[in-house]
XYZ file of N, CA, C and O in Angstrom:
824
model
N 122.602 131.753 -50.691
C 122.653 131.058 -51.975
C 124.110 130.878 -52.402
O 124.937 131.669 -51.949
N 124.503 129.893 -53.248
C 125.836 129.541 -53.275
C 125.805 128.988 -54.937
O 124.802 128.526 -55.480
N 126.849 129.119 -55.439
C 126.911 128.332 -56.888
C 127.626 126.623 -56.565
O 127.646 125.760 -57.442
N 128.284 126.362 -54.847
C 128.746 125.465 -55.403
C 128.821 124.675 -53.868
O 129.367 125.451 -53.084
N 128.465 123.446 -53.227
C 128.556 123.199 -51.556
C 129.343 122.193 -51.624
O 129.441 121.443 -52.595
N 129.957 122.116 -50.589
C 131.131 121.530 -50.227
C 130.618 120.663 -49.086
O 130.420 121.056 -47.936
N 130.427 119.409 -49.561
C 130.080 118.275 -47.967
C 131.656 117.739 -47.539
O 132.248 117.008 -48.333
N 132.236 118.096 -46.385
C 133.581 117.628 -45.674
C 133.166 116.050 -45.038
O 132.709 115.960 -43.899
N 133.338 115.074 -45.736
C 133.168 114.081 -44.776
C 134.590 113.301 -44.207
O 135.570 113.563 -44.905
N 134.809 112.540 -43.245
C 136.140 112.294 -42.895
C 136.764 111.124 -43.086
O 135.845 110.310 -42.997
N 137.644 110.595 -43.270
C 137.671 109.399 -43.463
C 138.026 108.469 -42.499
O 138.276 107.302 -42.801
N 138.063 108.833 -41.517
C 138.497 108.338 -40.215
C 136.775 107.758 -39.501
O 136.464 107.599 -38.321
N 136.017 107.579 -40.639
C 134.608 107.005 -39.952
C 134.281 105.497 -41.481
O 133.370 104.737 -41.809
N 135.190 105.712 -41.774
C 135.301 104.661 -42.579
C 136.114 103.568 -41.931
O 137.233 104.067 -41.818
N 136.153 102.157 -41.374
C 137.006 100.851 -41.423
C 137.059 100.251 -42.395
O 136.648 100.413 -43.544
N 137.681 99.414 -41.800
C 138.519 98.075 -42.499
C 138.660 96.599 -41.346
O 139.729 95.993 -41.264
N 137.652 96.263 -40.681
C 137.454 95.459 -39.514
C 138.053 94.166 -39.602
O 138.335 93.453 -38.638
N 138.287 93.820 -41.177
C 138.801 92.336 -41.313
C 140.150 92.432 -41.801
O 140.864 91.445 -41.982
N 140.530 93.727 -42.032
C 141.678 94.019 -42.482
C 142.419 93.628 -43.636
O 143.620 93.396 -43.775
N 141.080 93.591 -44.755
C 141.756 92.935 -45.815
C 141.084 93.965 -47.281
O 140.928 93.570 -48.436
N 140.899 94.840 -46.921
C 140.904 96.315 -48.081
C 141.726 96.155 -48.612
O 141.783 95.521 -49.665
N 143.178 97.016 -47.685
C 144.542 97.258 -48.726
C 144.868 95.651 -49.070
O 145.862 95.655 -49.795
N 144.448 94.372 -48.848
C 145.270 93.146 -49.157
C 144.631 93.267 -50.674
O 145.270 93.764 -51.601
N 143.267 92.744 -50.813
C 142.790 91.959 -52.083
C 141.830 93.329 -52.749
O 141.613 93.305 -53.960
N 141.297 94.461 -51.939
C 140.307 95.161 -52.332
C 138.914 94.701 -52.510
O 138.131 95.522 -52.989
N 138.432 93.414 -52.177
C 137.641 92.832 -52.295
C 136.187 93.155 -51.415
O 134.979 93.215 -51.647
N 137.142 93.323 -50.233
C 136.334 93.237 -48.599
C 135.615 94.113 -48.676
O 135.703 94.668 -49.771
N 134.537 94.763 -47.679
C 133.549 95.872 -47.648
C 134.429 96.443 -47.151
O 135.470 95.947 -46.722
N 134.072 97.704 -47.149
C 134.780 99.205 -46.634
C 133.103 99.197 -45.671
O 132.023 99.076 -46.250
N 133.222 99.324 -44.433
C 132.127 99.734 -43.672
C 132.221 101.165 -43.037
O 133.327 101.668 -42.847
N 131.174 101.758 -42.740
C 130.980 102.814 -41.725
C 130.655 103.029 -40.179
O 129.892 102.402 -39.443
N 131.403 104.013 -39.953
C 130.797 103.728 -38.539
C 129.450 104.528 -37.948
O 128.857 105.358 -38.638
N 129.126 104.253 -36.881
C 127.635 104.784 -36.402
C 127.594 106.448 -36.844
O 126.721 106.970 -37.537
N 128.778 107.118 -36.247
C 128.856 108.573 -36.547
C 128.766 109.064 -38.523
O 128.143 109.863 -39.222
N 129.785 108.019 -38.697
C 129.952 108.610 -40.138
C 128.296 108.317 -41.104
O 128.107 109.081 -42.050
N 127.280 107.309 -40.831
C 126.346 106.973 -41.195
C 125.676 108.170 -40.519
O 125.666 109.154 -41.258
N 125.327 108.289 -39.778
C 124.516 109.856 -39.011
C 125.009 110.831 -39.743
O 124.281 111.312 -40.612
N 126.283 111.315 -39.566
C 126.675 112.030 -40.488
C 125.862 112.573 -41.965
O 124.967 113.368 -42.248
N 126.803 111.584 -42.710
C 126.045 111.209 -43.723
C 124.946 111.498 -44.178
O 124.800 112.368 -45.036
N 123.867 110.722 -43.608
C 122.355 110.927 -43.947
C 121.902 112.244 -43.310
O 120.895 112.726 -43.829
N 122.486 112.982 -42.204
C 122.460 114.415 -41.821
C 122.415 114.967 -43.819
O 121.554 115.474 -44.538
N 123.609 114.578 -43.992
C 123.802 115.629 -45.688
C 122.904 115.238 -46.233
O 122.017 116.061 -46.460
N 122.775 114.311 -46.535
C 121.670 113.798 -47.495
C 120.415 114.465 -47.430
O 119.676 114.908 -48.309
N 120.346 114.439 -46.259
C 118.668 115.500 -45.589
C 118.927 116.747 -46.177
O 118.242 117.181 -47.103
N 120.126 117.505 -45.561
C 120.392 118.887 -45.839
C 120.298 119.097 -47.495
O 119.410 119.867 -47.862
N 121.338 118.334 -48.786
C 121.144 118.571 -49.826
C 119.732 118.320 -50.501
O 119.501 118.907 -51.558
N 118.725 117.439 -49.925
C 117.314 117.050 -50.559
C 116.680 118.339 -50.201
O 115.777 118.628 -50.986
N 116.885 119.246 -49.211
C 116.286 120.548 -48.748
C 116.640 121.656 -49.760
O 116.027 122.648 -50.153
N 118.022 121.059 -50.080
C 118.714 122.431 -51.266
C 118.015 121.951 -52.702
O 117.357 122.757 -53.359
N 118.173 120.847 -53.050
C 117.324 120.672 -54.274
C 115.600 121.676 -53.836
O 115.169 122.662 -54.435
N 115.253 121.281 -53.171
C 113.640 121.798 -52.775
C 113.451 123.239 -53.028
O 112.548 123.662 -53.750
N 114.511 124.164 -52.286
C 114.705 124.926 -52.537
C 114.867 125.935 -53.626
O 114.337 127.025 -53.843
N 115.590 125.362 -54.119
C 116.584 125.639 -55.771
C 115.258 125.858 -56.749
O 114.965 126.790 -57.498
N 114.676 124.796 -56.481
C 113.414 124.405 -57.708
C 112.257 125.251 -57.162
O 111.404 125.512 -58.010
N 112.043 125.736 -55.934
C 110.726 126.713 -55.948
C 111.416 127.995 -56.306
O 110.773 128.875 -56.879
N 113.053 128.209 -55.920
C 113.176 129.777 -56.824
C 113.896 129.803 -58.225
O 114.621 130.654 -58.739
N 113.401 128.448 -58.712
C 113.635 128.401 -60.131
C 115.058 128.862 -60.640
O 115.376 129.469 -61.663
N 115.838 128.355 -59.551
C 117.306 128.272 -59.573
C 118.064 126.989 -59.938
O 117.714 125.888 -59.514
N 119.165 127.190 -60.778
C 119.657 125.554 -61.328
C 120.693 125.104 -59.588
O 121.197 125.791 -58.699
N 120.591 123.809 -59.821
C 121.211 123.134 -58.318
C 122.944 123.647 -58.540
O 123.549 123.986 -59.557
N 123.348 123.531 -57.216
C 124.609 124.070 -57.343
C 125.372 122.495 -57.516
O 124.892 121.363 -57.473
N 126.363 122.845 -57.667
C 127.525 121.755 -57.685
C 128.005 121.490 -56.305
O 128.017 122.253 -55.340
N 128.384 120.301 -56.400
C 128.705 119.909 -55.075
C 129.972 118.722 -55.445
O 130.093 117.811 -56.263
N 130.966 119.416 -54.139
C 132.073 118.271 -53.633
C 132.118 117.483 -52.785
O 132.148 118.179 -51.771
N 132.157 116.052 -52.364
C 132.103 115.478 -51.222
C 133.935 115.135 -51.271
O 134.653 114.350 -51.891
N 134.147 116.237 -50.222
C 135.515 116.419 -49.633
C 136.315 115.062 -48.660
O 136.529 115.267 -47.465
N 136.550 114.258 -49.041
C 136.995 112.983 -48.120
C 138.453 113.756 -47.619
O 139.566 113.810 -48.144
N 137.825 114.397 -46.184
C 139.315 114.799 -45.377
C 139.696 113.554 -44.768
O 139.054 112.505 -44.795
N 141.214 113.853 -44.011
C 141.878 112.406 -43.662
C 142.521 111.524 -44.661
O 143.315 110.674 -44.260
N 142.305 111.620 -45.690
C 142.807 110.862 -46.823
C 144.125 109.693 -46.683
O 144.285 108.666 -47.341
N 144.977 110.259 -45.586
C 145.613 109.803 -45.437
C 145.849 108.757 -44.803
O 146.749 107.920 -44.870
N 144.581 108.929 -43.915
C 144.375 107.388 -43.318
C 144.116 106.025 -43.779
O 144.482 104.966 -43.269
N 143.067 106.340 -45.369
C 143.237 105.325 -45.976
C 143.692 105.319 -47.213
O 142.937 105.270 -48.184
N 144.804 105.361 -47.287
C 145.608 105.823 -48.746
C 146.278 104.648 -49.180
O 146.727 104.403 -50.300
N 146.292 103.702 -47.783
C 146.617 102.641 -48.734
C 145.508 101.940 -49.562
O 145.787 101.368 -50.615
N 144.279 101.992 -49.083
C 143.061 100.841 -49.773
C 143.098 101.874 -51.008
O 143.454 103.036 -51.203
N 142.402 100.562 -51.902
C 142.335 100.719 -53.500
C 141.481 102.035 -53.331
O 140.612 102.356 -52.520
N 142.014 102.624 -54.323
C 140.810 104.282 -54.243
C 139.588 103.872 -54.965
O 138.623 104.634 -54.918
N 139.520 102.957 -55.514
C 138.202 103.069 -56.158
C 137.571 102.191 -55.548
O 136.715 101.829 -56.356
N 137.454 101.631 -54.653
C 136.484 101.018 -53.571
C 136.359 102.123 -52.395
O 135.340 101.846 -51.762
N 136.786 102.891 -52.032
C 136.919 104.091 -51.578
C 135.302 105.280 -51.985
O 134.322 105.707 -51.374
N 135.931 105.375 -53.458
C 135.500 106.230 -54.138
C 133.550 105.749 -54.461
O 132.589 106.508 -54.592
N 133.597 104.506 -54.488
C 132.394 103.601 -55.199
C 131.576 103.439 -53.696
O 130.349 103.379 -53.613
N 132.606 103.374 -52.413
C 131.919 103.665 -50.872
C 131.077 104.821 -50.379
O 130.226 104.884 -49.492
N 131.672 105.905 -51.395
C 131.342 107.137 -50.941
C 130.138 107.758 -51.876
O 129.087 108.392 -51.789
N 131.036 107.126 -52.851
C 128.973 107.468 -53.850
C 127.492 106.512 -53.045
O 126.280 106.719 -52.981
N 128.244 105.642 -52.638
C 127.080 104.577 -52.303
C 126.519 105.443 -50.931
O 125.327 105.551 -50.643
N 127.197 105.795 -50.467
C 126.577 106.796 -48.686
C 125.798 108.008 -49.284
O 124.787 108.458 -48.745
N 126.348 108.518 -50.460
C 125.636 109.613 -50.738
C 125.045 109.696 -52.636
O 125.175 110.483 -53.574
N 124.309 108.230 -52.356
C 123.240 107.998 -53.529
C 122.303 108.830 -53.802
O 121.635 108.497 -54.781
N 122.055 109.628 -53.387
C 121.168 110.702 -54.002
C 121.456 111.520 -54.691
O 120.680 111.858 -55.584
N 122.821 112.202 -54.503
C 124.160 112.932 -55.594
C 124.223 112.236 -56.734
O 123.822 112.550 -57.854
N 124.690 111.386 -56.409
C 125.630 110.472 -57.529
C 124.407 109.996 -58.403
O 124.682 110.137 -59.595
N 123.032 109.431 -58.181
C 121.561 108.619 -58.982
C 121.678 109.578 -60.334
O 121.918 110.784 -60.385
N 121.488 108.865 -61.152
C 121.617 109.607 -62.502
C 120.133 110.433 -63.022
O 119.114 109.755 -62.890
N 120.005 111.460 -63.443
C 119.262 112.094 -63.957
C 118.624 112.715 -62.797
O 117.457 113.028 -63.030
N 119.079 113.017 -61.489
C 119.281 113.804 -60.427
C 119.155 115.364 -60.443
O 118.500 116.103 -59.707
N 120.157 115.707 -61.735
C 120.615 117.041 -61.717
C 122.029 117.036 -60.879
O 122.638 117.625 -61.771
N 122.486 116.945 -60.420
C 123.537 117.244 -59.431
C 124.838 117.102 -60.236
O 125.390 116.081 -60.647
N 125.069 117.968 -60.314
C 127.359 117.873 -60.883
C 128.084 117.911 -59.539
O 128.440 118.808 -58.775
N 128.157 116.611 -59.556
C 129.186 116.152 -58.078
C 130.454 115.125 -58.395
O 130.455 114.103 -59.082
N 131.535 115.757 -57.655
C 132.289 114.567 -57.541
C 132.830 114.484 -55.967
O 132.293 115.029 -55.003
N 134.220 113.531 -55.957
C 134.394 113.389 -54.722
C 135.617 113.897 -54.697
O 136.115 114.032 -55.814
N 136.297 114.239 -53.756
C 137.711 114.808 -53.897
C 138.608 114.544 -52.703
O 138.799 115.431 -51.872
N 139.167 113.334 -52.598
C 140.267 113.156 -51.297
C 141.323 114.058 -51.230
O 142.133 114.479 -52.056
N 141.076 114.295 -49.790
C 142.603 115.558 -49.286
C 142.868 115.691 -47.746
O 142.217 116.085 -46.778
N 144.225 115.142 -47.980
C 145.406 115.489 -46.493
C 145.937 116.465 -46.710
O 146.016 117.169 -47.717
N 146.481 116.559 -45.349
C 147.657 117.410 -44.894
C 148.910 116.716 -44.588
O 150.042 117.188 -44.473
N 148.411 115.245 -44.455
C 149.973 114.514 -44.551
C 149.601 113.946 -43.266
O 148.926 114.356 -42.322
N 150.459 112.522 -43.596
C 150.768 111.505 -42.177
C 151.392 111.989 -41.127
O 150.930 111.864 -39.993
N 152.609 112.648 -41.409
C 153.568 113.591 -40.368
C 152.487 114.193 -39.476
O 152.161 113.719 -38.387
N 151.887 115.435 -40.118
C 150.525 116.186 -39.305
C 149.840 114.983 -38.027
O 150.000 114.960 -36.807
N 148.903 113.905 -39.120
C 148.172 113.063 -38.163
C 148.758 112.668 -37.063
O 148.065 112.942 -36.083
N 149.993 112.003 -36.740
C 150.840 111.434 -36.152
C 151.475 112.171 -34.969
O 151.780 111.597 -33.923
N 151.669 113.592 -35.215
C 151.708 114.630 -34.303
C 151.030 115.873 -34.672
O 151.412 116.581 -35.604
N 150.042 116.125 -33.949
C 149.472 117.364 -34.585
C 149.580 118.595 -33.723
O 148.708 119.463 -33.682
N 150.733 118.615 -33.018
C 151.358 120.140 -32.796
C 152.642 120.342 -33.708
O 152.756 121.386 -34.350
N 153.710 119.243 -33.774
C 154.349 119.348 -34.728
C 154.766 118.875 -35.807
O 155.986 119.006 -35.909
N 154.185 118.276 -36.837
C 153.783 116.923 -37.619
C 154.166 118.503 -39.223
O 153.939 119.713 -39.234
N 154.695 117.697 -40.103
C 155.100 118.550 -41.228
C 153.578 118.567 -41.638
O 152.777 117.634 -41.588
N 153.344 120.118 -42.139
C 152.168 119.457 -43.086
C 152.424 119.484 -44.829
O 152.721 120.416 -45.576
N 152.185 118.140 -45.073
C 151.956 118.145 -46.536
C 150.842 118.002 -47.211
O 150.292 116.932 -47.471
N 150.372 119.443 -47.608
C 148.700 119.149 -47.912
C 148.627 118.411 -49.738
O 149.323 118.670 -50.720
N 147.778 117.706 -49.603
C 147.111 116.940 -50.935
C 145.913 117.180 -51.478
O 144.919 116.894 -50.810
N 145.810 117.571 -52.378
C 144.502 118.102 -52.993
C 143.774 119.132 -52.729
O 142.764 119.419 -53.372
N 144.300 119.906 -51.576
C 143.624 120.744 -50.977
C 142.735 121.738 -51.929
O 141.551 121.998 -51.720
N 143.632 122.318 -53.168
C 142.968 122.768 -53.773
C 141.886 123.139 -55.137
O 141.554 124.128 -55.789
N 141.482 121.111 -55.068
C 141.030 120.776 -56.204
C 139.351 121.391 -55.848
O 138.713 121.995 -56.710
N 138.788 121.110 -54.419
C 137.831 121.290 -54.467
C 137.328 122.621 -54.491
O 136.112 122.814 -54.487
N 138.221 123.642 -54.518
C 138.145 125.241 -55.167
C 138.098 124.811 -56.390
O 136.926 124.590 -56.693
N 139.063 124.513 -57.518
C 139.105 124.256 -58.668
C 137.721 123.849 -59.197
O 137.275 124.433 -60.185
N 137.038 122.906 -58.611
C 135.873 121.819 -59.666
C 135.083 122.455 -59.491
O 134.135 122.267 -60.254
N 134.890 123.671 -58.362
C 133.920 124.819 -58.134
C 134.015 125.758 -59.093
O 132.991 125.975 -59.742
N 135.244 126.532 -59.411
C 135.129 127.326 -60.640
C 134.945 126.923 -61.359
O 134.116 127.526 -62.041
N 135.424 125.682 -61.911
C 135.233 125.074 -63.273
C 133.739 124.920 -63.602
O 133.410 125.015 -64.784
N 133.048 124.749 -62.906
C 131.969 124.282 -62.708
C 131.062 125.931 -62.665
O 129.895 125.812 -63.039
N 131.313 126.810 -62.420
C 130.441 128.109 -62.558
C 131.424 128.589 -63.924
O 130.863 129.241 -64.805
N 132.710 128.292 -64.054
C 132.979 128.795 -65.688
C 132.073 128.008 -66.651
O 131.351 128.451 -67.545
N 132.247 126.931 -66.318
C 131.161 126.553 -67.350
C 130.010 126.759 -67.211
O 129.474 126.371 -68.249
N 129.322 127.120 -66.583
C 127.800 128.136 -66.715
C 127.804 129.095 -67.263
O 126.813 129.440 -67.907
N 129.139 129.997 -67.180
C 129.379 130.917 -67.871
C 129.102 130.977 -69.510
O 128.451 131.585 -70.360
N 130.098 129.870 -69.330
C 130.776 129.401 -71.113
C 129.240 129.322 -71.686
O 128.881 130.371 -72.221
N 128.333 128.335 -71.670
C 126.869 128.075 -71.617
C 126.077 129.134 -71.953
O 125.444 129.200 -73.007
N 126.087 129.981 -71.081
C 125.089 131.457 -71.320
C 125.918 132.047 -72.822
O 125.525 131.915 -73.981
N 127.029 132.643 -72.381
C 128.026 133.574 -73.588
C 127.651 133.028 -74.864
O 127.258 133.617 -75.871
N 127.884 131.496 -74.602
C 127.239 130.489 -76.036
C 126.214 130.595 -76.842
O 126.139 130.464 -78.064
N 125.209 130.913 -75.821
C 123.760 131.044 -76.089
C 123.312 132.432 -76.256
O 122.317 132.718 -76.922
N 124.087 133.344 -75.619
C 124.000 135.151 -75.813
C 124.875 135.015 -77.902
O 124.237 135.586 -78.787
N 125.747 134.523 -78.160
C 126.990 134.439 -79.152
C 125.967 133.739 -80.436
O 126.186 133.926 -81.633
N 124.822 132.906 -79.886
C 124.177 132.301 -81.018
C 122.642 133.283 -81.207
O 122.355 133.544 -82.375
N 121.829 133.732 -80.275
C 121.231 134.962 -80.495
C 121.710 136.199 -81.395
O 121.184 136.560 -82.448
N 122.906 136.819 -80.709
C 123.562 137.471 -81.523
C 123.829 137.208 -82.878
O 123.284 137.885 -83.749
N 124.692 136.201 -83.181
C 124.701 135.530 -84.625
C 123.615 135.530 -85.547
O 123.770 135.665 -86.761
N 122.669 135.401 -85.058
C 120.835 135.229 -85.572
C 120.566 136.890 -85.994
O 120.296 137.528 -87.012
N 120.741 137.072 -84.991
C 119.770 138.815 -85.502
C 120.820 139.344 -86.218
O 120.346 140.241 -86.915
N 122.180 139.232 -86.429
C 122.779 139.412 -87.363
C 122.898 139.394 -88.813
O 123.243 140.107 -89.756
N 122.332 137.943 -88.470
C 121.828 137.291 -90.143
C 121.033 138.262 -90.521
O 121.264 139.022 -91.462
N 119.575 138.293 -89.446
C 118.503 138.143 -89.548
C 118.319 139.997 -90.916
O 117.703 140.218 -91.958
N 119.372 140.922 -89.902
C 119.619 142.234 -90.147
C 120.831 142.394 -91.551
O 121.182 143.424 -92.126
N 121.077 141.577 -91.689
C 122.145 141.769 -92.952
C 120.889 140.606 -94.315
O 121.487 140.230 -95.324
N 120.100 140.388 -94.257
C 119.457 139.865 -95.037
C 118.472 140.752 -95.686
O 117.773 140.408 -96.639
N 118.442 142.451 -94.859
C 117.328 143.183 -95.243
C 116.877 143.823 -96.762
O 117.010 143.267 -97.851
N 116.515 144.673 -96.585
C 116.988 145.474 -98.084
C 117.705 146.024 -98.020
O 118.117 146.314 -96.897
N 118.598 146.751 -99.647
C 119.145 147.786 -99.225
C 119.273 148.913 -98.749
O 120.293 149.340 -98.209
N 118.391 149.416 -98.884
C 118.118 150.600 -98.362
C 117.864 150.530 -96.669
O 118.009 151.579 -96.042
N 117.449 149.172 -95.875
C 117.034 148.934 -94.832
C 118.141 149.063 -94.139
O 118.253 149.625 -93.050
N 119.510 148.205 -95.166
C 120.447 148.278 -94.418
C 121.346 149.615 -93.813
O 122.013 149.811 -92.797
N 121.004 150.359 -94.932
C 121.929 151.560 -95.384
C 120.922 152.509 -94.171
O 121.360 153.347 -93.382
N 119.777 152.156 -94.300
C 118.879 152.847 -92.972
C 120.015 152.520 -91.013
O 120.281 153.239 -90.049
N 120.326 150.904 -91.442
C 120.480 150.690 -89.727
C 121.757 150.306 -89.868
O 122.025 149.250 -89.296
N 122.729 150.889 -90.514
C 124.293 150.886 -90.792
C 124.719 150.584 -89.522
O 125.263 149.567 -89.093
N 124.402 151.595 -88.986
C 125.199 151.973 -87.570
C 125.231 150.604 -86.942
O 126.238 150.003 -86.565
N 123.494 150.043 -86.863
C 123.608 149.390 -86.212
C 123.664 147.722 -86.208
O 123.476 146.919 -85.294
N 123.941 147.573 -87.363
C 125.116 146.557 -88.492
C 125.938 146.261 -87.726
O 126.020 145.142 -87.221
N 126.828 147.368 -87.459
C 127.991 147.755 -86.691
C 128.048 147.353 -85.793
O 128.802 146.395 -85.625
N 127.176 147.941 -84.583
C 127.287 147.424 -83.387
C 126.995 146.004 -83.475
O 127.992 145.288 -83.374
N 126.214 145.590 -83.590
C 125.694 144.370 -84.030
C 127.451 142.919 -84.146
O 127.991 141.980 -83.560
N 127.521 143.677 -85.178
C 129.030 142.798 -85.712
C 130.141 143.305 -84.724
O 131.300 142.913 -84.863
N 129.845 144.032 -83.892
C 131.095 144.025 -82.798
C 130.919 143.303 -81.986
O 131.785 142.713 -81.340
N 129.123 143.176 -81.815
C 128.833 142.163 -80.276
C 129.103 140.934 -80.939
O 130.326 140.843 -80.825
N 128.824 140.225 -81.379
C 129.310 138.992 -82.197
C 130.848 138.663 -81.947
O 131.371 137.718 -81.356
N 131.379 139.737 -82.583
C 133.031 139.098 -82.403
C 133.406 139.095 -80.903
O 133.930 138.127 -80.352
N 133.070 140.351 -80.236
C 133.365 139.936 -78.845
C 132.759 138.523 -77.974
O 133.234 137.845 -77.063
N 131.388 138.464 -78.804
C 131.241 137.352 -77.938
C 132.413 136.234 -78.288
O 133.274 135.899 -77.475
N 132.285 135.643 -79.811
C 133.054 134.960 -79.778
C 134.720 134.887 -79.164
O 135.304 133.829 -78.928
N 135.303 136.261 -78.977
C 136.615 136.252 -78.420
C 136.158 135.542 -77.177
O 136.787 134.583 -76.731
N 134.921 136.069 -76.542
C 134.838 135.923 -74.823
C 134.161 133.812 -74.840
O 133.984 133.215 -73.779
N 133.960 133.235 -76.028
C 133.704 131.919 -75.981
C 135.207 131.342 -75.942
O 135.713 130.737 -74.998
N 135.631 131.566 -76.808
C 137.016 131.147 -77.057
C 138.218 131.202 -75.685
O 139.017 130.342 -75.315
N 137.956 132.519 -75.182
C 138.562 132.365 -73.900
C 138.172 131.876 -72.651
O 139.036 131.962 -71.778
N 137.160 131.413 -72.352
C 136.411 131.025 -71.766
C 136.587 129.475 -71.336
O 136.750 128.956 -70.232
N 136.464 128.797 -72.989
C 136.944 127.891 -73.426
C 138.322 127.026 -73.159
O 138.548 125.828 -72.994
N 139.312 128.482 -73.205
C 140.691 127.688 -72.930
C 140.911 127.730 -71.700
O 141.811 127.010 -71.266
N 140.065 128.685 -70.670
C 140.643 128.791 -69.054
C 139.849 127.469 -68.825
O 140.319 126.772 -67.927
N 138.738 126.978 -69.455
C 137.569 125.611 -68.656
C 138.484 124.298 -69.294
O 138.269 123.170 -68.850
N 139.557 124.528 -70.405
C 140.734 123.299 -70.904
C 141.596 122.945 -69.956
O 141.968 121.781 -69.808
N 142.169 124.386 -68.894
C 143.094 124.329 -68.207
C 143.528 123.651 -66.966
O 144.443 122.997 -66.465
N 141.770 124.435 -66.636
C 140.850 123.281 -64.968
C 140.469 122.326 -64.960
O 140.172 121.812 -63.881
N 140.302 121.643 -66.157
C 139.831 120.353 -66.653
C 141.400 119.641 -66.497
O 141.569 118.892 -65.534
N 142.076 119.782 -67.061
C 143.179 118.903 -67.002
C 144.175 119.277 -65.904
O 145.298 118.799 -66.058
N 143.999 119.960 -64.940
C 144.121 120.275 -63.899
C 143.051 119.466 -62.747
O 143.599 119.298 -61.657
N 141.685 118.972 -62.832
C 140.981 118.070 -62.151
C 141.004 117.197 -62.355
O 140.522 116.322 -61.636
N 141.846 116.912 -63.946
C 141.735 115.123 -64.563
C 142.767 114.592 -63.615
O 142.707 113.486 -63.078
N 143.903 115.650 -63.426
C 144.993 114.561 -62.717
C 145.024 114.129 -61.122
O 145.803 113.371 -60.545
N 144.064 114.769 -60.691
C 143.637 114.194 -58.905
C 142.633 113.656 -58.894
O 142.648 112.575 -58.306
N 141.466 114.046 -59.431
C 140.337 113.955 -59.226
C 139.772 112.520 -59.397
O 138.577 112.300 -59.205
């Protein structure tokens, strides 16, 4: 079981046959025989994980579709790219799915491709698709604490509304009561600013 799957697809099964992507962006971006096999391989595999998920009454994990190679097509427009890759893996992307997916292009650099015993490597993005994974189980986090922080809040009320004497009966536990509260809220609040951090940390690659 996993909170979060990572599909690696490559981009080196993607063309450009008429050679006019990087010109106008207009042209199809096609696939090739492997990358279509590929492909619908995942598609099979994630329709098995939904299946799964839902007989042990588990929420679906998050998922990255990792476009390695990046560098190969870095010149074509990214968002014909990006709009290629949702379209191969329409079952992710179909709305009201369930699925929190995005896509995430990442090299190691042209140098690497070009020689790959001694080619510099300059990796790109490598580590967004760790990132959109935590972000993505912090905010499950954030979610529960929220929902533990508004329970709490409630029986709080619920216990400071009593009589007096009721109260003066469960003082103590007044107390505890109003400690779990504030901690929760410290633990929303922080929670909060680490899921601000990864967020604008995924806004700028992603």
């Amino acid at each position: 079981e996993s909170d979060c799957v990572m599909l690696c697809f490559s981009a080196a099964h993607l063309t450009d046959p008429d050679g006019r992507v990087a010109e106008d962006g207009m042209a199809a971006i096609e696939v090739t025989e492997d990358g279509d096999d590929e492909a619908t391989r995942m598609n099979q595999l994630m329709s098995l994980v939904a299946r799964k998920a839902q007989e042990k009454g588990r929420p679906l994990p998050s998922v990255v579709v990792v476009l390695t190679k990046y560098d190969l097509i870095a010149a074509w427009p990214r968002e014909a790219v990006l709009d290629k890759v949702r379209d191969m893996f329409g079952p992710l992307y179909a709305r009201g799915n369930g699925w929190t997916v995005t896509t995430c292009p990442v090299s190691l650099g042209t140098a690497l491709a070009g020689n790959t015993d001694g080619g510099k490597v300059e990796a790109v993005n490598v580590h967004r698709p760790v990132a959109f994974a935590v972000y993505c189980s912090m905010r499950q986090s954030a979610a529960q604490v929220a929902a533990d922080l508004a329970a709490r809040t409630s029986s709080h009320g619920e216990a400071k509304n009593m009589s007096r004497i009721g109260r003066w009966w469960r003082s103590v536990d007044l107390d505890y009561r109003a400690d779990a509260v504030s901690r929760s809220q410290a633990e929303v609040e922080e929670l909060g600013r680490q899921l601000d951090i990864l967020f604008r940390e995924l806004a700028e690659g992603l």
